[in-house]
Coordinates of C-alpha atoms in Angstrom, one line a residue:
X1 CA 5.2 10.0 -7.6
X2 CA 8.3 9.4 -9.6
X3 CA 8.0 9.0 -13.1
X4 CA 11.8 9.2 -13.9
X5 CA 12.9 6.3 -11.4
X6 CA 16.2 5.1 -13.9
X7 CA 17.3 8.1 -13.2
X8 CA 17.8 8.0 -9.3
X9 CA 19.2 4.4 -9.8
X10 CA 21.9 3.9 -7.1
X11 CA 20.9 7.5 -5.1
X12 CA 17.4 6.7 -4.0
X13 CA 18.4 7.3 -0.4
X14 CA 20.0 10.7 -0.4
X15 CA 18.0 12.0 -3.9
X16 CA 14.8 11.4 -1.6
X17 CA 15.9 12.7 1.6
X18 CA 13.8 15.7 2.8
X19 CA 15.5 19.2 2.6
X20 CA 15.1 20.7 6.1
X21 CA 17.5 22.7 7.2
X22 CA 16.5 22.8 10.7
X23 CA 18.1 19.4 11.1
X24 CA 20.2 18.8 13.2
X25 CA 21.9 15.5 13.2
X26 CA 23.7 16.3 10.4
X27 CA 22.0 13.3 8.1
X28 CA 21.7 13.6 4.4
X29 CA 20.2 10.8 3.6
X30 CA 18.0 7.5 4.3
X31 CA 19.0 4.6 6.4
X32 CA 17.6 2.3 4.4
X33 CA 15.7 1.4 1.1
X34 CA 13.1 -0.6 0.9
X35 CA 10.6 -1.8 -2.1
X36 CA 7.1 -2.8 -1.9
X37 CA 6.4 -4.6 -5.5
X38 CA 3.2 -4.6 -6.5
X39 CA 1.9 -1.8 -3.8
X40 CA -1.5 -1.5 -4.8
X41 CA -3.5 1.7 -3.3
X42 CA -0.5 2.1 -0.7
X43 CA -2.4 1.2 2.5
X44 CA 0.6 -0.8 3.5
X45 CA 3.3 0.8 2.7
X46 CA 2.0 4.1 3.7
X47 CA 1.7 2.5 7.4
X48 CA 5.1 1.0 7.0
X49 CA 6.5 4.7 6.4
X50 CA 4.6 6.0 9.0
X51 CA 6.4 3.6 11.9
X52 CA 10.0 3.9 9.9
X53 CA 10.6 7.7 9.3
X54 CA 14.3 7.4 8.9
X55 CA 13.8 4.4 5.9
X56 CA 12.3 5.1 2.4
X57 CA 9.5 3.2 1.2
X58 CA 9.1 2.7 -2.6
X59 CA 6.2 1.4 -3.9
X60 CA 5.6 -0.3 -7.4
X61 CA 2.7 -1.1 -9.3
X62 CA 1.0 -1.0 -13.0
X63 CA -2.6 0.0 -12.4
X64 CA -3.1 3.6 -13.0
X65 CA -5.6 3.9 -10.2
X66 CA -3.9 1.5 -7.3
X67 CA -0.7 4.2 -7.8
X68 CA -3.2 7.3 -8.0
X69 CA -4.6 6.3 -4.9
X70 CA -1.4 5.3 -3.3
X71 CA 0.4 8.9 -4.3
X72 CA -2.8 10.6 -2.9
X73 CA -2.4 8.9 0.5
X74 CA 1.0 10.0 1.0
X75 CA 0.0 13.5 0.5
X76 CA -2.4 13.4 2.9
X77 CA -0.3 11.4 5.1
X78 CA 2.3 14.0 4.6
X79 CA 4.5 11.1 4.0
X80 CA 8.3 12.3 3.3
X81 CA 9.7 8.9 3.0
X82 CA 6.9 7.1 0.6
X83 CA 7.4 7.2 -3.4
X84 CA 5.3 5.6 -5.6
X85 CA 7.3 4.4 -9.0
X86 CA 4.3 3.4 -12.3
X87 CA 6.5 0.8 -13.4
X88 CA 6.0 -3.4 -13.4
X89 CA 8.3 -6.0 -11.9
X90 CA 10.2 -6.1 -15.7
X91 CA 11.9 -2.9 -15.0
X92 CA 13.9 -3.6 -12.0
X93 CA 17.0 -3.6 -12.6
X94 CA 17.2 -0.3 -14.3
X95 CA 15.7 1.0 -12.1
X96 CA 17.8 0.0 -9.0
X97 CA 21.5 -0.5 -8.4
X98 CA 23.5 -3.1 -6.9
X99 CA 22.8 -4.0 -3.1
X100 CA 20.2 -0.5 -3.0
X101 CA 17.8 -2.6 -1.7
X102 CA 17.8 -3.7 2.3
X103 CA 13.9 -5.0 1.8
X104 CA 11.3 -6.3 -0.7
X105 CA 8.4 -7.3 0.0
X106 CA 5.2 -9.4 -2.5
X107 CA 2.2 -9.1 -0.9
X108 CA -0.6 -10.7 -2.5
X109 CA 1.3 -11.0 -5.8
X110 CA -1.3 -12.6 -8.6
X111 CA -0.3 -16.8 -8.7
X112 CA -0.8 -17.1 -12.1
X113 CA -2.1 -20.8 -11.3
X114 CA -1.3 -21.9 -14.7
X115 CA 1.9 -23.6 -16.0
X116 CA 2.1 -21.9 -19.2
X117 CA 1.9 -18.5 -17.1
X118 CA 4.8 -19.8 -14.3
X119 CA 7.0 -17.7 -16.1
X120 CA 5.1 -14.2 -15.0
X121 CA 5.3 -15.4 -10.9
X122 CA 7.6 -13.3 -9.0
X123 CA 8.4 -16.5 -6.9
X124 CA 9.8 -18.1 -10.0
X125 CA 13.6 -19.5 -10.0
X126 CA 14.4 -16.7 -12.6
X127 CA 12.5 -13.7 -10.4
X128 CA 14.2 -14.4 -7.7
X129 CA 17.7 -14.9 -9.1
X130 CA 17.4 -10.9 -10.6
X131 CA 16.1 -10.2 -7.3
X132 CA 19.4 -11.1 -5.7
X133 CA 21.3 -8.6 -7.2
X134 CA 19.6 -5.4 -6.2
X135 CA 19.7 -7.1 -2.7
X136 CA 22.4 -5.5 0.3
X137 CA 23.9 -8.1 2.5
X138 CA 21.3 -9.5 5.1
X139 CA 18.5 -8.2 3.0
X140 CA 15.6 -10.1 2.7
X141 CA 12.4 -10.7 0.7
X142 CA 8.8 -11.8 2.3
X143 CA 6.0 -13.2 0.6
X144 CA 2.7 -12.7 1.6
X145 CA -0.4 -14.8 -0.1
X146 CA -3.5 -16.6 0.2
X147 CA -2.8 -19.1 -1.7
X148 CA -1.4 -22.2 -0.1
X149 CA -0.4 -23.9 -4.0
X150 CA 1.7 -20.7 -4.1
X151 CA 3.2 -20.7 -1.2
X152 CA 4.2 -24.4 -1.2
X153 CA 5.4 -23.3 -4.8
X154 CA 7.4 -20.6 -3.4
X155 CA 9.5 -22.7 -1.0
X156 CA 11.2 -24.7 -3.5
X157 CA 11.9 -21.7 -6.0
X158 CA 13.6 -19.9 -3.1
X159 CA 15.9 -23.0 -2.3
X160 CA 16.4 -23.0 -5.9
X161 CA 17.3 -19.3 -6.5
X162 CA 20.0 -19.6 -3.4
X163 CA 17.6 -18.1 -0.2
X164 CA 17.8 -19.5 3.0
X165 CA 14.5 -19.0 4.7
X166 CA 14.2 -17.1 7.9
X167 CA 11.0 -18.2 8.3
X168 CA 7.7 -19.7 6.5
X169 CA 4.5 -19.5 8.0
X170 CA 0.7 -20.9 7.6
X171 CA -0.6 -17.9 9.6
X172 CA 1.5 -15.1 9.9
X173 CA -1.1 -12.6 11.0
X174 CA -1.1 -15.2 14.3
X175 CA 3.3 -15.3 14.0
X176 CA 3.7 -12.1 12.7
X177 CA 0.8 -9.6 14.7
X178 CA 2.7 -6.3 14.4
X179 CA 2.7 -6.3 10.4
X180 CA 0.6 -3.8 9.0
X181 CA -2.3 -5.3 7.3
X182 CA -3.3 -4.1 3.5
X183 CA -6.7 -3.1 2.3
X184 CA -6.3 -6.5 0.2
X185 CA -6.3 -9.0 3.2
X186 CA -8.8 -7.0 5.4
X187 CA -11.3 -8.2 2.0
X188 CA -9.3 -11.9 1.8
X189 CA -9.9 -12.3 5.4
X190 CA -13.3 -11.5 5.7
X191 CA -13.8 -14.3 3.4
X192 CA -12.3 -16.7 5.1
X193 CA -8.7 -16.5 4.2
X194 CA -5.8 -17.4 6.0
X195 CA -2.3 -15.0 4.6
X196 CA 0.6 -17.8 4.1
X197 CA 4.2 -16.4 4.2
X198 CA 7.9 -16.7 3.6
X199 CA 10.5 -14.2 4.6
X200 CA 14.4 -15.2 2.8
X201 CA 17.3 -13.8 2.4
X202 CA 20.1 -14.7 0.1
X203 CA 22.7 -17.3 0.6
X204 CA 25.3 -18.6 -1.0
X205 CA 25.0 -18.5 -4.7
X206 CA 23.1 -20.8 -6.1
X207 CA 24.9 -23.7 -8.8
X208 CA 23.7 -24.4 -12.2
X209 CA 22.2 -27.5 -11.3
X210 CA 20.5 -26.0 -8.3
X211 CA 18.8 -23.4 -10.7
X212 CA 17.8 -25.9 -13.1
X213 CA 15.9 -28.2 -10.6
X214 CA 13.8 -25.0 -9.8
X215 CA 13.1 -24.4 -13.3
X216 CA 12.7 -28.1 -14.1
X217 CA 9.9 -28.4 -10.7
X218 CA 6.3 -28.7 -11.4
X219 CA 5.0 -25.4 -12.5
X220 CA 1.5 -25.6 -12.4
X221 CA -0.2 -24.5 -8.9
X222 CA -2.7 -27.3 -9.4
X223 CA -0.8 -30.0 -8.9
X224 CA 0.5 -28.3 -5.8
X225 CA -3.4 -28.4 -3.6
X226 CA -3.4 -30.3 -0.6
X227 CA -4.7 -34.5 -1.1
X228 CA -8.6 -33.8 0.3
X229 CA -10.0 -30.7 -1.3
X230 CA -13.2 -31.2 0.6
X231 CA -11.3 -30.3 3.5
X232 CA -11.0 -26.6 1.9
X233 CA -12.6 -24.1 3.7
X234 CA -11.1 -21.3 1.6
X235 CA -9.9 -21.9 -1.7
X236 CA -7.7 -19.4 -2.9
X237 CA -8.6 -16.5 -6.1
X238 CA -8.3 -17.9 -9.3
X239 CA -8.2 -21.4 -8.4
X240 CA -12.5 -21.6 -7.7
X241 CA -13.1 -23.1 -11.4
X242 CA -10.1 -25.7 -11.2
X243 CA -10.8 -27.0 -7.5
X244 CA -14.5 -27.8 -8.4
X245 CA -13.6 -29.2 -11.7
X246 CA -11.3 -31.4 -9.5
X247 CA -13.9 -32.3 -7.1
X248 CA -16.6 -33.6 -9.6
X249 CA -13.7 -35.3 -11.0
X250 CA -13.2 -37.1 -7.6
X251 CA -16.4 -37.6 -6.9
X252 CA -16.6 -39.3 -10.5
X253 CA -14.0 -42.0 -9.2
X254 CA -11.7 -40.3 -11.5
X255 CA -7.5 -39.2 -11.5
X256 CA -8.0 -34.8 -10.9
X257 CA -5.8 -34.5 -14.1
X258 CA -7.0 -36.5 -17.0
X259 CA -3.8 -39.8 -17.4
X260 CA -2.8 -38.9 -14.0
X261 CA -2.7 -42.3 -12.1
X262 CA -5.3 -41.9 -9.1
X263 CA -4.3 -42.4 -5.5

Protein backbone atom coordinates (compact mmCIF):
# COMPACT_ATOMS: atom_id res chain seq x y z
CA UNK A 1 0.00 0.00 0.00
CA UNK A 2 1.22 3.43 -0.82
CA UNK A 3 0.10 6.06 1.26
CA UNK A 4 2.46 8.81 -0.25
CA UNK A 5 1.35 8.38 -4.02
CA UNK A 6 2.05 12.46 -5.03
CA UNK A 7 5.19 11.71 -4.30
CA UNK A 8 6.08 8.98 -6.96
CA UNK A 9 4.08 11.15 -9.53
CA UNK A 10 5.86 10.69 -12.92
CA UNK A 11 8.37 7.63 -11.49
CA UNK A 12 5.70 5.00 -10.78
CA UNK A 13 7.41 2.63 -13.14
CA UNK A 14 11.00 2.56 -12.06
CA UNK A 15 10.16 3.75 -8.16
CA UNK A 16 8.13 0.30 -8.09
CA UNK A 17 10.32 -1.92 -9.85
CA UNK A 18 11.51 -4.85 -7.78
CA UNK A 19 15.26 -4.76 -6.52
CA UNK A 20 16.71 -8.17 -7.56
CA UNK A 21 19.92 -8.22 -8.40
CA UNK A 22 19.96 -11.56 -9.91
CA UNK A 23 18.42 -9.93 -12.98
CA UNK A 24 19.64 -10.25 -15.78
CA UNK A 25 18.13 -8.36 -18.54
CA UNK A 26 19.37 -5.33 -17.43
CA UNK A 27 15.65 -3.66 -16.86
CA UNK A 28 15.07 -1.10 -14.25
CA UNK A 29 11.85 -0.47 -14.52
CA UNK A 30 8.09 -1.38 -15.68
CA UNK A 31 6.85 -1.50 -19.19
CA UNK A 32 3.90 -0.19 -18.52
CA UNK A 33 1.43 1.62 -15.93
CA UNK A 34 -1.72 0.95 -15.62
CA UNK A 35 -4.71 2.11 -13.09
CA UNK A 36 -7.61 0.39 -11.92
CA UNK A 37 -10.03 3.24 -10.41
CA UNK A 38 -12.18 2.16 -8.00
CA UNK A 39 -10.37 -1.42 -7.37
CA UNK A 40 -12.46 -2.70 -4.68
CA UNK A 41 -11.00 -5.88 -2.72
CA UNK A 42 -8.38 -6.30 -5.69
CA UNK A 43 -9.73 -9.62 -7.06
CA UNK A 44 -9.23 -8.05 -10.50
CA UNK A 45 -6.46 -6.40 -10.54
CA UNK A 46 -4.56 -8.85 -8.58
CA UNK A 47 -5.35 -11.49 -11.60
CA UNK A 48 -4.46 -8.77 -14.08
CA UNK A 49 -0.80 -8.59 -12.30
CA UNK A 50 -0.62 -12.11 -12.07
CA UNK A 51 -0.79 -12.60 -16.18
CA UNK A 52 1.34 -9.15 -16.80
CA UNK A 53 4.47 -9.38 -14.60
CA UNK A 54 6.55 -6.93 -16.50
CA UNK A 55 3.40 -4.09 -16.12
CA UNK A 56 2.39 -2.35 -12.78
CA UNK A 57 -1.03 -2.44 -11.67
CA UNK A 58 -2.28 0.36 -9.38
CA UNK A 59 -5.25 0.15 -7.78
CA UNK A 60 -7.57 3.03 -6.23
CA UNK A 61 -10.31 3.12 -4.03
CA UNK A 62 -11.87 4.99 -0.82
CA UNK A 63 -13.23 2.16 1.41
CA UNK A 64 -10.93 1.34 4.13
CA UNK A 65 -11.73 -2.34 3.92
CA UNK A 66 -12.06 -2.98 -0.11
CA UNK A 67 -8.06 -1.47 -0.01
CA UNK A 68 -7.34 -3.66 3.24
CA UNK A 69 -8.43 -6.56 1.50
CA UNK A 70 -6.91 -5.73 -1.79
CA UNK A 71 -3.22 -4.96 -0.05
CA UNK A 72 -3.68 -8.28 1.80
CA UNK A 73 -4.11 -10.21 -1.41
CA UNK A 74 -1.07 -9.03 -2.95
CA UNK A 75 0.79 -10.19 -0.07
CA UNK A 76 -0.31 -13.41 -0.25
CA UNK A 77 -0.21 -13.35 -3.90
CA UNK A 78 3.33 -12.29 -3.57
CA UNK A 79 2.37 -9.72 -6.09
CA UNK A 80 5.57 -7.36 -7.02
CA UNK A 81 3.74 -5.40 -9.57
CA UNK A 82 0.22 -4.60 -7.58
CA UNK A 83 -0.02 -1.20 -5.43
CA UNK A 84 -2.92 -0.24 -3.82
CA UNK A 85 -3.18 3.87 -3.54
CA UNK A 86 -6.36 5.05 -0.50
CA UNK A 87 -7.17 7.87 -2.49
CA UNK A 88 -10.69 8.81 -4.66
CA UNK A 89 -10.96 9.64 -8.27
CA UNK A 90 -10.47 13.73 -7.06
CA UNK A 91 -6.87 13.22 -6.58
CA UNK A 92 -5.63 12.18 -9.90
CA UNK A 93 -3.89 14.43 -11.23
CA UNK A 94 -1.51 14.92 -8.40
CA UNK A 95 -1.02 11.95 -8.18
CA UNK A 96 -0.03 10.99 -11.79
CA UNK A 97 2.04 12.82 -14.44
CA UNK A 98 1.53 13.52 -17.98
CA UNK A 99 0.98 10.43 -20.40
CA UNK A 100 2.09 7.90 -17.04
CA UNK A 101 -0.76 6.11 -17.69
CA UNK A 102 -0.91 3.33 -20.83
CA UNK A 103 -4.46 1.94 -19.12
CA UNK A 104 -7.49 2.75 -16.97
CA UNK A 105 -9.93 0.88 -16.35
CA UNK A 106 -13.94 1.66 -14.30
CA UNK A 107 -15.28 -1.42 -13.52
CA UNK A 108 -18.51 -1.25 -11.93
CA UNK A 109 -18.17 2.44 -11.14
CA UNK A 110 -21.39 3.60 -8.93
CA UNK A 111 -24.04 5.40 -11.79
CA UNK A 112 -25.21 7.86 -9.64
CA UNK A 113 -28.65 7.63 -11.56
CA UNK A 114 -29.65 10.98 -10.56
CA UNK A 115 -29.13 14.33 -12.46
CA UNK A 116 -28.24 16.39 -9.70
CA UNK A 117 -25.37 13.71 -8.85
CA UNK A 118 -24.10 13.50 -12.89
CA UNK A 119 -21.47 15.53 -11.79
CA UNK A 120 -19.80 12.63 -9.39
CA UNK A 121 -19.88 9.90 -12.70
CA UNK A 122 -16.54 9.11 -13.87
CA UNK A 123 -18.09 8.79 -17.45
CA UNK A 124 -18.99 12.51 -17.32
CA UNK A 125 -17.69 15.00 -20.11
CA UNK A 126 -15.51 16.76 -17.40
CA UNK A 127 -14.03 13.11 -15.95
CA UNK A 128 -13.01 12.12 -18.99
CA UNK A 129 -11.46 15.37 -20.26
CA UNK A 130 -8.90 15.16 -16.91
CA UNK A 131 -8.61 11.67 -17.82
CA UNK A 132 -6.93 12.62 -21.08
CA UNK A 133 -4.09 14.07 -19.79
CA UNK A 134 -2.59 11.45 -17.57
CA UNK A 135 -3.15 9.23 -20.74
CA UNK A 136 0.23 7.96 -23.10
CA UNK A 137 -0.48 7.93 -26.82
CA UNK A 138 -2.71 4.78 -27.73
CA UNK A 139 -3.88 4.46 -24.20
CA UNK A 140 -7.17 3.57 -23.56
CA UNK A 141 -9.90 3.54 -20.86
CA UNK A 142 -12.72 0.56 -20.54
CA UNK A 143 -15.80 0.72 -18.84
CA UNK A 144 -17.34 -2.04 -17.39
CA UNK A 145 -21.13 -1.87 -15.86
CA UNK A 146 -24.41 -3.33 -15.38
CA UNK A 147 -26.15 -0.69 -16.03
CA UNK A 148 -27.39 -0.27 -19.56
CA UNK A 149 -28.72 3.74 -18.70
CA UNK A 150 -25.02 4.14 -17.98
CA UNK A 151 -23.63 2.73 -20.52
CA UNK A 152 -25.76 4.33 -23.19
CA UNK A 153 -24.80 7.52 -20.99
CA UNK A 154 -21.26 6.81 -21.43
CA UNK A 155 -21.14 6.67 -25.24
CA UNK A 156 -22.03 10.10 -25.78
CA UNK A 157 -19.78 11.60 -22.90
CA UNK A 158 -16.82 9.79 -24.61
CA UNK A 159 -17.60 11.40 -28.08
CA UNK A 160 -17.95 14.43 -26.20
CA UNK A 161 -14.65 14.38 -24.23
CA UNK A 162 -12.67 13.55 -27.75
CA UNK A 163 -12.44 9.34 -27.46
CA UNK A 164 -12.91 7.26 -30.34
CA UNK A 165 -14.33 4.02 -29.28
CA UNK A 166 -12.50 0.82 -29.92
CA UNK A 167 -15.29 -0.97 -29.11
CA UNK A 168 -18.69 -1.03 -27.12
CA UNK A 169 -20.35 -3.99 -26.16
CA UNK A 170 -23.82 -5.40 -24.64
CA UNK A 171 -22.04 -8.57 -23.44
CA UNK A 172 -18.51 -8.47 -23.14
CA UNK A 173 -18.04 -11.51 -20.88
CA UNK A 174 -19.44 -13.27 -24.43
CA UNK A 175 -16.84 -10.58 -26.69
CA UNK A 176 -14.39 -10.27 -24.32
CA UNK A 177 -13.97 -14.15 -22.47
CA UNK A 178 -10.32 -13.78 -21.42
CA UNK A 179 -10.96 -10.65 -19.01
CA UNK A 180 -10.62 -11.49 -15.53
CA UNK A 181 -13.80 -11.43 -13.83
CA UNK A 182 -14.19 -9.38 -10.30
CA UNK A 183 -15.75 -10.66 -7.12
CA UNK A 184 -18.41 -7.78 -8.09
CA UNK A 185 -19.84 -9.36 -11.28
CA UNK A 186 -19.50 -13.02 -10.10
CA UNK A 187 -22.53 -11.50 -7.37
CA UNK A 188 -24.18 -9.18 -10.48
CA UNK A 189 -24.17 -12.16 -12.54
CA UNK A 190 -25.68 -14.51 -10.43
CA UNK A 191 -28.45 -12.26 -10.38
CA UNK A 192 -29.16 -12.00 -13.61
CA UNK A 193 -26.86 -9.35 -14.95
CA UNK A 194 -25.51 -8.90 -18.13
CA UNK A 195 -21.73 -6.48 -17.78
CA UNK A 196 -22.14 -3.72 -20.66
CA UNK A 197 -18.82 -2.17 -21.93
CA UNK A 198 -16.82 0.47 -23.65
CA UNK A 199 -13.12 0.45 -24.31
CA UNK A 200 -11.76 4.29 -25.90
CA UNK A 201 -8.95 5.84 -26.46
CA UNK A 202 -8.26 9.51 -27.03
CA UNK A 203 -8.59 11.33 -30.25
CA UNK A 204 -8.27 14.37 -31.50
CA UNK A 205 -8.94 17.03 -29.02
CA UNK A 206 -12.12 17.76 -28.45
CA UNK A 207 -13.68 21.68 -29.50
CA UNK A 208 -15.55 23.83 -27.15
CA UNK A 209 -18.72 23.19 -28.66
CA UNK A 210 -18.10 19.41 -28.70
CA UNK A 211 -17.54 19.66 -24.76
CA UNK A 212 -20.54 21.63 -24.26
CA UNK A 213 -23.00 19.32 -26.11
CA UNK A 214 -21.76 16.63 -23.58
CA UNK A 215 -22.31 18.76 -20.69
CA UNK A 216 -25.48 20.19 -22.15
CA UNK A 217 -26.95 16.11 -22.84
CA UNK A 218 -29.55 14.68 -20.61
CA UNK A 219 -27.94 13.86 -17.38
CA UNK A 220 -30.30 11.85 -15.62
CA UNK A 221 -29.92 7.90 -16.17
CA UNK A 222 -33.72 7.69 -16.11
CA UNK A 223 -34.50 9.12 -19.08
CA UNK A 224 -31.85 6.96 -20.68
CA UNK A 225 -34.05 3.09 -19.90
CA UNK A 226 -34.94 1.30 -22.78
CA UNK A 227 -39.06 2.17 -24.27
CA UNK A 228 -40.70 -1.36 -22.57
CA UNK A 229 -39.45 -1.72 -19.06
CA UNK A 230 -41.54 -4.87 -18.72
CA UNK A 231 -39.24 -6.30 -21.01
CA UNK A 232 -36.38 -5.96 -18.06
CA UNK A 233 -35.22 -9.04 -16.84
CA UNK A 234 -32.43 -7.30 -14.78
CA UNK A 235 -32.73 -3.91 -13.76
CA UNK A 236 -29.72 -2.44 -12.79
CA UNK A 237 -28.61 -1.30 -8.70
CA UNK A 238 -30.00 1.77 -7.69
CA UNK A 239 -32.43 2.11 -10.35
CA UNK A 240 -35.13 -0.79 -8.58
CA UNK A 241 -37.29 2.14 -6.86
CA UNK A 242 -37.40 4.43 -10.12
CA UNK A 243 -38.16 1.54 -12.66
CA UNK A 244 -41.27 0.43 -10.62
CA UNK A 245 -42.36 3.82 -9.91
CA UNK A 246 -42.18 4.12 -13.76
CA UNK A 247 -44.05 1.04 -14.29
CA UNK A 248 -47.16 1.82 -12.05
CA UNK A 249 -46.93 5.09 -13.79
CA UNK A 250 -47.40 3.17 -17.10
CA UNK A 251 -49.68 0.96 -16.10
CA UNK A 252 -51.74 4.18 -14.81
CA UNK A 253 -51.90 5.38 -18.62
CA UNK A 254 -49.60 8.00 -17.49
CA UNK A 255 -46.10 10.03 -19.07
CA UNK A 256 -42.92 8.01 -16.66
CA UNK A 257 -41.86 11.65 -15.72
CA UNK A 258 -44.63 13.74 -14.49
CA UNK A 259 -45.23 16.89 -17.85
CA UNK A 260 -43.40 14.51 -19.95
CA UNK A 261 -45.64 14.05 -23.18
CA UNK A 262 -46.43 10.15 -23.33
CA UNK A 263 -45.63 8.04 -26.38
Amino acid sequence: METNAPGLAGRWAQACWPIDPQRSDGRDRFREVRLDLGCGKGAFIAQCAQLHPDILFIGMDVEPICIAYAAQRACDEGLRNMVIVPRGANALPEIFCEGELSAITLNFPTPYPKRHHARRRLVNVDHLLGFRRLLAPGATITLRTDSQPLWEYAKGQFKAAGYTIRWASSDTRADHPETPVTEYERRLTERGATVFGICAEPGSEPDAAGIQRGRDAEQSLMCYLPADLFSLDYVPLGMEAAVENFRNRERKGKARIPGNTRS
